[in-house]
mmCIF file of C-alpha atoms in Angstrom:
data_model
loop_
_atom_site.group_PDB
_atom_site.id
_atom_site.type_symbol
_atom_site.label_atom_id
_atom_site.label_comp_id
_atom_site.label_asym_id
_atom_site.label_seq_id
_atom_site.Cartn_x
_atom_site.Cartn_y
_atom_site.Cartn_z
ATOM 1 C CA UNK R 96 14.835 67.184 89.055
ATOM 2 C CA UNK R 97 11.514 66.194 89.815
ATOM 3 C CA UNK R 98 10.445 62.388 90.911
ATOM 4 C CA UNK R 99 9.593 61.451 87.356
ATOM 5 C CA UNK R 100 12.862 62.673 86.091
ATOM 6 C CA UNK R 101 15.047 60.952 88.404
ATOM 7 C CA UNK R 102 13.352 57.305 88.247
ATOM 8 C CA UNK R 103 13.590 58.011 84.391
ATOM 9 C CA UNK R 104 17.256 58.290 85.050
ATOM 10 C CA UNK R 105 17.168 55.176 87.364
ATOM 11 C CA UNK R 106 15.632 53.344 84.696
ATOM 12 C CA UNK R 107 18.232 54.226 82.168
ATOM 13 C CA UNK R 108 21.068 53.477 84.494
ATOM 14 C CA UNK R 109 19.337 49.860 84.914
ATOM 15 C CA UNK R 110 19.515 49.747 80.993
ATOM 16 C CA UNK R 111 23.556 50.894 80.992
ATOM 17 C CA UNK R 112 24.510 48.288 83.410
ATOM 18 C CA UNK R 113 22.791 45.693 82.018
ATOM 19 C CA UNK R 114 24.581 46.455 78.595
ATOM 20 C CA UNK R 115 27.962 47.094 80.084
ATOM 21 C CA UNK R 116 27.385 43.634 81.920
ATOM 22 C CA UNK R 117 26.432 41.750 78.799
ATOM 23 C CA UNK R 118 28.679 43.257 76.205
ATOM 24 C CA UNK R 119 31.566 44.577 78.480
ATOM 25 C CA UNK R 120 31.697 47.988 76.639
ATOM 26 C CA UNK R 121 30.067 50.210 74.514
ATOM 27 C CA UNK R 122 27.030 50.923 76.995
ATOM 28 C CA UNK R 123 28.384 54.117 78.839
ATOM 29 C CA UNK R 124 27.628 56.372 75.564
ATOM 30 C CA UNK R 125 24.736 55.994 75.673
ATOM 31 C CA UNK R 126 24.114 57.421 79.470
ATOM 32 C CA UNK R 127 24.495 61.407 78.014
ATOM 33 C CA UNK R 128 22.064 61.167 75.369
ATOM 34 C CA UNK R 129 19.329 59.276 77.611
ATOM 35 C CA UNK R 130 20.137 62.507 79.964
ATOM 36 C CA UNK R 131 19.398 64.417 77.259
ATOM 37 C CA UNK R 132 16.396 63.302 76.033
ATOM 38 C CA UNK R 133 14.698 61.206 78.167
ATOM 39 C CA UNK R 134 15.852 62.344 81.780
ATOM 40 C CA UNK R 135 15.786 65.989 80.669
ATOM 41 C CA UNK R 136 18.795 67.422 81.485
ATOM 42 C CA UNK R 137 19.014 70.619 79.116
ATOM 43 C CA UNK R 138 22.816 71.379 79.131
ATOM 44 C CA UNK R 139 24.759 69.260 77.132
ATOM 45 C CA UNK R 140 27.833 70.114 79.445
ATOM 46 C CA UNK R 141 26.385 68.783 82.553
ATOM 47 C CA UNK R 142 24.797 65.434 81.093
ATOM 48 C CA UNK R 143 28.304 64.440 80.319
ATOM 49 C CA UNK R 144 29.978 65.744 83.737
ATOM 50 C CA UNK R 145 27.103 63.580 85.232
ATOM 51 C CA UNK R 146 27.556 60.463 83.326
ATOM 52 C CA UNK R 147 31.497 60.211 83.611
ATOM 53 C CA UNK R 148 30.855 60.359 87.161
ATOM 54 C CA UNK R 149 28.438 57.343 87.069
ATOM 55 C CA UNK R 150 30.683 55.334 84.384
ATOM 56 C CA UNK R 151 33.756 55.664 86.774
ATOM 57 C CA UNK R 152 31.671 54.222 89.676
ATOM 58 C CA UNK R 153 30.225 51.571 87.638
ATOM 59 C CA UNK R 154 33.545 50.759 86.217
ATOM 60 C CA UNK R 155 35.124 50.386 89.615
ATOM 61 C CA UNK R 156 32.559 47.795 90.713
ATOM 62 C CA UNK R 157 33.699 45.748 87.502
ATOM 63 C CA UNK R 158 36.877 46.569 88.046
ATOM 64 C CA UNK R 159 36.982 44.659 91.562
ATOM 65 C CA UNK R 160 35.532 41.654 90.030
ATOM 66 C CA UNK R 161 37.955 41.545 87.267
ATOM 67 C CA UNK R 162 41.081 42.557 89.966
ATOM 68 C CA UNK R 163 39.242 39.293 92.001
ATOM 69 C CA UNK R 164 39.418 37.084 88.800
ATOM 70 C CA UNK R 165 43.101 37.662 88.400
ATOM 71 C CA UNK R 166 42.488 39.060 84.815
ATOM 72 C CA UNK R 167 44.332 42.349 85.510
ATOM 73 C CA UNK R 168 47.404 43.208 84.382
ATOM 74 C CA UNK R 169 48.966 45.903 87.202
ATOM 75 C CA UNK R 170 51.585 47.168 86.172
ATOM 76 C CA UNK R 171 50.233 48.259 82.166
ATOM 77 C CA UNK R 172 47.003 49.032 83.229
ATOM 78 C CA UNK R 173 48.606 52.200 85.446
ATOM 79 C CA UNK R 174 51.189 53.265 83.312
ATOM 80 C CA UNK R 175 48.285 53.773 80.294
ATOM 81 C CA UNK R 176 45.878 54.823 83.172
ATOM 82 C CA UNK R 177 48.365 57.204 84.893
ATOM 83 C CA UNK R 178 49.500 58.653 80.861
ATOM 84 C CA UNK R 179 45.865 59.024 80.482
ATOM 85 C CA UNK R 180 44.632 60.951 83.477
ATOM 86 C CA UNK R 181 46.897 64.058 82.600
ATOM 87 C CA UNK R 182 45.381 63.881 78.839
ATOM 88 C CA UNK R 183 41.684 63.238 80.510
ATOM 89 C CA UNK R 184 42.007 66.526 82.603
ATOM 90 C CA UNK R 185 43.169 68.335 79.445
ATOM 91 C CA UNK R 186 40.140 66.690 77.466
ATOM 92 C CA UNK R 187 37.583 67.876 79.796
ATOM 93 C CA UNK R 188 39.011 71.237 80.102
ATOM 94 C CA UNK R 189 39.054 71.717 76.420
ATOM 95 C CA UNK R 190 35.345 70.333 75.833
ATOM 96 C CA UNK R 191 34.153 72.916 78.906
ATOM 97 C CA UNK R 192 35.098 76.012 76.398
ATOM 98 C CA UNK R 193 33.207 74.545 73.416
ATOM 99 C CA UNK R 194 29.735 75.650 72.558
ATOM 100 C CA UNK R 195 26.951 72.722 74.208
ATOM 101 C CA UNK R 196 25.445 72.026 71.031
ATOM 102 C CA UNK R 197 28.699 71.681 68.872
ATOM 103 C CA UNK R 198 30.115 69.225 71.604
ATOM 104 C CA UNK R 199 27.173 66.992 71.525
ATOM 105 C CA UNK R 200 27.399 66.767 67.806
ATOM 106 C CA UNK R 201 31.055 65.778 67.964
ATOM 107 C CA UNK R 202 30.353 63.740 71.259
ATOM 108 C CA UNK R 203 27.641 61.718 68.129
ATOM 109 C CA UNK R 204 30.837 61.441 66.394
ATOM 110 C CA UNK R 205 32.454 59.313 68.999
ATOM 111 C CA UNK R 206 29.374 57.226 69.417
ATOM 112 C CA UNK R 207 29.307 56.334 65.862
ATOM 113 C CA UNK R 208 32.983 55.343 66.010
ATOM 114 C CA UNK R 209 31.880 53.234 69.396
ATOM 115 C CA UNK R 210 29.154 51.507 67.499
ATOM 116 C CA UNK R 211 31.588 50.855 63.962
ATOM 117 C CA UNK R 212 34.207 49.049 66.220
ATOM 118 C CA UNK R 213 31.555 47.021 68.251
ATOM 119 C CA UNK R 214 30.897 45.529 64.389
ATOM 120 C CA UNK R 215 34.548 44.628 64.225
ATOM 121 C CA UNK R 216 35.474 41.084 64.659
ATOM 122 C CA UNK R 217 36.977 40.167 68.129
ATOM 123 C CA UNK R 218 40.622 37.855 68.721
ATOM 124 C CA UNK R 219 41.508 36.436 71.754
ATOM 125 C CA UNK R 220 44.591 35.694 70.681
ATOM 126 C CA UNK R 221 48.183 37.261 72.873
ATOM 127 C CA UNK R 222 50.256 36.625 75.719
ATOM 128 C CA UNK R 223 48.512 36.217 78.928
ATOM 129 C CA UNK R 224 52.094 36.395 80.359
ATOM 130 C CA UNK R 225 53.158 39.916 79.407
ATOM 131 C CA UNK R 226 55.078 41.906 81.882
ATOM 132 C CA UNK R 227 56.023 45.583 81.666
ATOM 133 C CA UNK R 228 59.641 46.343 80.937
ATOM 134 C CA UNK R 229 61.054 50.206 79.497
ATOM 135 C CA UNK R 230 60.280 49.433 75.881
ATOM 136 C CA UNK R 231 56.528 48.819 76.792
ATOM 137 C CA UNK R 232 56.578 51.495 78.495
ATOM 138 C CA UNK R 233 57.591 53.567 75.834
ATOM 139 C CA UNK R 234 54.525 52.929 73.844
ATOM 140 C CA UNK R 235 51.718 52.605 76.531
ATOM 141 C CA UNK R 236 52.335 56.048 78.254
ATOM 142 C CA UNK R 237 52.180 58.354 74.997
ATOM 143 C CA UNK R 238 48.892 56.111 74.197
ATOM 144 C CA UNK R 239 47.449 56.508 77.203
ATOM 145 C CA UNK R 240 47.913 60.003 76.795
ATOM 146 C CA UNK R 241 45.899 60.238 73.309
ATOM 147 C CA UNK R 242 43.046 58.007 74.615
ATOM 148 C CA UNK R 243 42.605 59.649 77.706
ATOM 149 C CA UNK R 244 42.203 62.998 75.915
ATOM 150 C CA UNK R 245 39.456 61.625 73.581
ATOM 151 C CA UNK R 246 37.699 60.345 77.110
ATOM 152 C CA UNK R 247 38.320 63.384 78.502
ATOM 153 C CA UNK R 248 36.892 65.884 75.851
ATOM 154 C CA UNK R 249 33.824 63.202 75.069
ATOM 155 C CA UNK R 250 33.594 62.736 78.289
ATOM 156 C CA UNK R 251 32.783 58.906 77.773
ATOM 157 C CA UNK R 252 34.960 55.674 79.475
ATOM 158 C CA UNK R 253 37.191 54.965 76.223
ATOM 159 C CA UNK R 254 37.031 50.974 76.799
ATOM 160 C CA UNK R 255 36.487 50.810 72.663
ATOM 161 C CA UNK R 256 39.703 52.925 72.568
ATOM 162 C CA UNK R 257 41.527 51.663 76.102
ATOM 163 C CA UNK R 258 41.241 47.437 74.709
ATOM 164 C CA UNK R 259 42.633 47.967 71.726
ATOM 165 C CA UNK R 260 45.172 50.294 72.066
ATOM 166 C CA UNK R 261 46.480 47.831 75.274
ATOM 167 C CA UNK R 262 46.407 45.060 72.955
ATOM 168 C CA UNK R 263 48.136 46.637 70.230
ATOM 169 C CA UNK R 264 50.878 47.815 72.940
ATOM 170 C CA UNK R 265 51.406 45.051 74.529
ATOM 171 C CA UNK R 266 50.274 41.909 73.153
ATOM 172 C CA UNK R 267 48.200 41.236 76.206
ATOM 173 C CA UNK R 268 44.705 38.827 75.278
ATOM 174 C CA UNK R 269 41.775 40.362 75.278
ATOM 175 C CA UNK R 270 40.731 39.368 78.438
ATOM 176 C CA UNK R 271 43.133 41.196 80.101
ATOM 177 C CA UNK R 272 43.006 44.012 78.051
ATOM 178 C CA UNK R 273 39.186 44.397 78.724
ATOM 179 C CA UNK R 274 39.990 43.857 82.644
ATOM 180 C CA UNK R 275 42.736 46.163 82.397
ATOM 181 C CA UNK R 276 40.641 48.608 80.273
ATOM 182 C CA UNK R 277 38.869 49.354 83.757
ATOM 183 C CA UNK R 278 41.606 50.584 85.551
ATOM 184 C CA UNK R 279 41.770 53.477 82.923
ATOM 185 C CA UNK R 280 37.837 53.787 82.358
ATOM 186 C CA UNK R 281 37.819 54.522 86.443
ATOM 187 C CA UNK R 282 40.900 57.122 86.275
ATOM 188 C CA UNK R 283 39.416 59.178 83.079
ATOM 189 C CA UNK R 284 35.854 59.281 84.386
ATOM 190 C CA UNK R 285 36.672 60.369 87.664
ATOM 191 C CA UNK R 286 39.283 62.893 86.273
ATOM 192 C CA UNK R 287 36.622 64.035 83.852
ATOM 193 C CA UNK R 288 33.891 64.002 86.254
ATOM 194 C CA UNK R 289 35.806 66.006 89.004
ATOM 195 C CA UNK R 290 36.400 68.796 85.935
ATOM 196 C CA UNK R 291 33.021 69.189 85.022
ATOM 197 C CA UNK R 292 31.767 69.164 89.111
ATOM 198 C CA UNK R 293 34.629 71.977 89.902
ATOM 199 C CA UNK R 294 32.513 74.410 87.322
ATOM 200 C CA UNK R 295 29.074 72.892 89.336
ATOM 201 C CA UNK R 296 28.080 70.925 86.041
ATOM 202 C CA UNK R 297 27.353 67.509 87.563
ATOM 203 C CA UNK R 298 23.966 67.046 88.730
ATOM 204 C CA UNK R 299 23.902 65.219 92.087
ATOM 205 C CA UNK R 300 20.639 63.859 92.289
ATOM 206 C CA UNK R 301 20.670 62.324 88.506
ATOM 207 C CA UNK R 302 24.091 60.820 89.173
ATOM 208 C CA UNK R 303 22.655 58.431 92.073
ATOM 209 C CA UNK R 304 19.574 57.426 90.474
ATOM 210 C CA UNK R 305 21.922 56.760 87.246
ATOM 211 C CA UNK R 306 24.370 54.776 90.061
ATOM 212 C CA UNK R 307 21.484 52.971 91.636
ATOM 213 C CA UNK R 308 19.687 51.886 88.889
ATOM 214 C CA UNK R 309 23.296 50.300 87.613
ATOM 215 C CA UNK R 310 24.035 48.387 89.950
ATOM 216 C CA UNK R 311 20.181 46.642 89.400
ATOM 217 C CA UNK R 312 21.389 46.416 86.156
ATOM 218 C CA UNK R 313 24.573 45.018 86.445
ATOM 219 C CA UNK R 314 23.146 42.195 88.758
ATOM 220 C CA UNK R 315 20.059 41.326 85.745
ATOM 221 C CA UNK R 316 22.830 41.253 83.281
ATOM 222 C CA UNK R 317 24.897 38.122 84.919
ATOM 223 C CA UNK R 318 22.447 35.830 84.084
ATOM 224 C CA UNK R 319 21.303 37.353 80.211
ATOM 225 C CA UNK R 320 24.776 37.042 78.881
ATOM 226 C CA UNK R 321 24.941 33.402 79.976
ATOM 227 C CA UNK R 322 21.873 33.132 78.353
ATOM 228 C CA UNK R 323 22.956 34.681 75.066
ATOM 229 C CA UNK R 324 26.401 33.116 74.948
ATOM 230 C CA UNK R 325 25.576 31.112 72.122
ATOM 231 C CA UNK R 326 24.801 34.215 70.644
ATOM 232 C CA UNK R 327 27.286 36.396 71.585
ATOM 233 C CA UNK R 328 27.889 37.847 68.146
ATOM 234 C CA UNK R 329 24.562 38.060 66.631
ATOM 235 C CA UNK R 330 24.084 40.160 69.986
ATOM 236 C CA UNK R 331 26.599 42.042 70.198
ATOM 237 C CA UNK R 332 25.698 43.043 66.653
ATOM 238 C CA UNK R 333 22.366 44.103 66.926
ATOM 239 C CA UNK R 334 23.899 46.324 69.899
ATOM 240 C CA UNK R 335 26.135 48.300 67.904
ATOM 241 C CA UNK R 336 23.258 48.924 65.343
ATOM 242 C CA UNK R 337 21.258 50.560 68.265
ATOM 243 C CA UNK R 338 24.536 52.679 69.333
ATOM 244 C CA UNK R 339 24.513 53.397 65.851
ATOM 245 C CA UNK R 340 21.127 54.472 65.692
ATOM 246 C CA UNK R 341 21.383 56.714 68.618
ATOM 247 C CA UNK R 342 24.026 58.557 67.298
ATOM 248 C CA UNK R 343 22.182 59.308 63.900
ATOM 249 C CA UNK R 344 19.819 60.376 66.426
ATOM 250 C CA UNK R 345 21.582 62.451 68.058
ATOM 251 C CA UNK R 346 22.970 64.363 65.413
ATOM 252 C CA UNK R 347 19.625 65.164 63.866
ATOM 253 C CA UNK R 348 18.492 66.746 67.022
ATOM 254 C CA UNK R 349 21.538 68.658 66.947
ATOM 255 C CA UNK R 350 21.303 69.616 63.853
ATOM 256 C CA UNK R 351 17.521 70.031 62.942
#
């Protein structure tokens, strides 16, 4: 990658972490198609390896903060996280076999989905008290399982998938299901990631300018959500659309 290439891909890493500060989610599926098409990375195969690498170290930074904050929740967070990794190795396996082109149309798929839940109306409402006994148990692990397959094969975090699906299991707030969400988004993109860099298709260089240029992001971001907090949803909104966009995007050039 030439000088050019790489500060593109600093650039767009700036952009991801800003996003994933503002809007806690949502922003890491976007970091494969900027590879694509902006950065120009050529192989489909190695702009995901390269951006599950960089969404598992962003995600780690986040998740210290949240683990900090108190907002984690241990003990369900590794059971769906530990499920998970076994179905995120399998993912990535799987999506190494299928044709480049054909996964980044179905990898358009999943950002469509990402951008259709970001539209969905958000509760806060659970028990910020919930503790893991056998019957939750029961449901998180063969959950974990499914969503950590989709991360895997997409090679994305899964936070759309990970918050709900916690939620749903649980009856955890939101809160802590978006803090615990990171737990997971850290195990599946570093699972995925170390896949994809076993058959050499993570490119090095790209992931630290992508890294890098996060973290700047991630610091800029603090202060804009404050700023939009009184308009959190019309945000959040007009975020989705863009996802949205992308993926339309993406599955023109796919398919043109």
């Amino acid at each position: 990658m030439d000088p050019v290439s790489l500060a593109l891909a600093a650039a767009g890493g700036a952009l991801i972490g800003l996003l994933l500060s503002v809007f806690g989610g949502g922003g890491s599926v976007l970091a494969a198609p900027l590879l694509l098409y902006v950065v120009g990375v050529r192989d489909p195969h190695v702009a995901i390896g390269t951006s599950a690498a960089a969404v598992a170290v962003n995600a780690a930074v986040g998740l210290a903060a949240q683990a900090k904050a108190g907002r984690v929740k241990w003990p369900c967070a590794l059971v769906f996280g530990g499920a998970g990794l076994i179905g995120s190795l399998a993912g990535a396996h799987l999506a190494k076999m299928i044709d480049g082109g054909q996964l980044i149309l179905w990898f358009a798929g999943a950002m469509a989905l990402v951008g259709v839940s970001m539209l969905a109306p958000k509760k806060d409402e659970g028990d910020p008290s919930v503790r893991l006994d056998a019957a939750l148990t029961r449901r998180l692990a063969p959950l974990g399982l499914l969503v950590g397959s989709a991360a895997g094969f997409f090679g994305i975090g899964g936070g759309f998938l990970i918050v709900p699906g916690l939620m749903a299991a649980t009856g955890m707030t939101l809160a802590n299901a978006a803090a615990s969400s990171l737990v997971s988004v850290v195990l599946f993109g570093a699972a995925t990631s170390a896949s994809y860099a076993v058959s050499g298709l993570v490119d090095w260089p790209v992931f630290a300018a992508l890294v890098a240029g996060g973290g700047v992001g991630a610091l800029a971001g603090g202060p804009l959500a404050a700023r939009l907090a009184g308009h959190a949803a019309s945000a959040r909104r007009a975020f989705a659309l863009m996802v949205l966009a992308t993926a339309a995007y993406v599955a023109w050039r796919t398919l043109g």
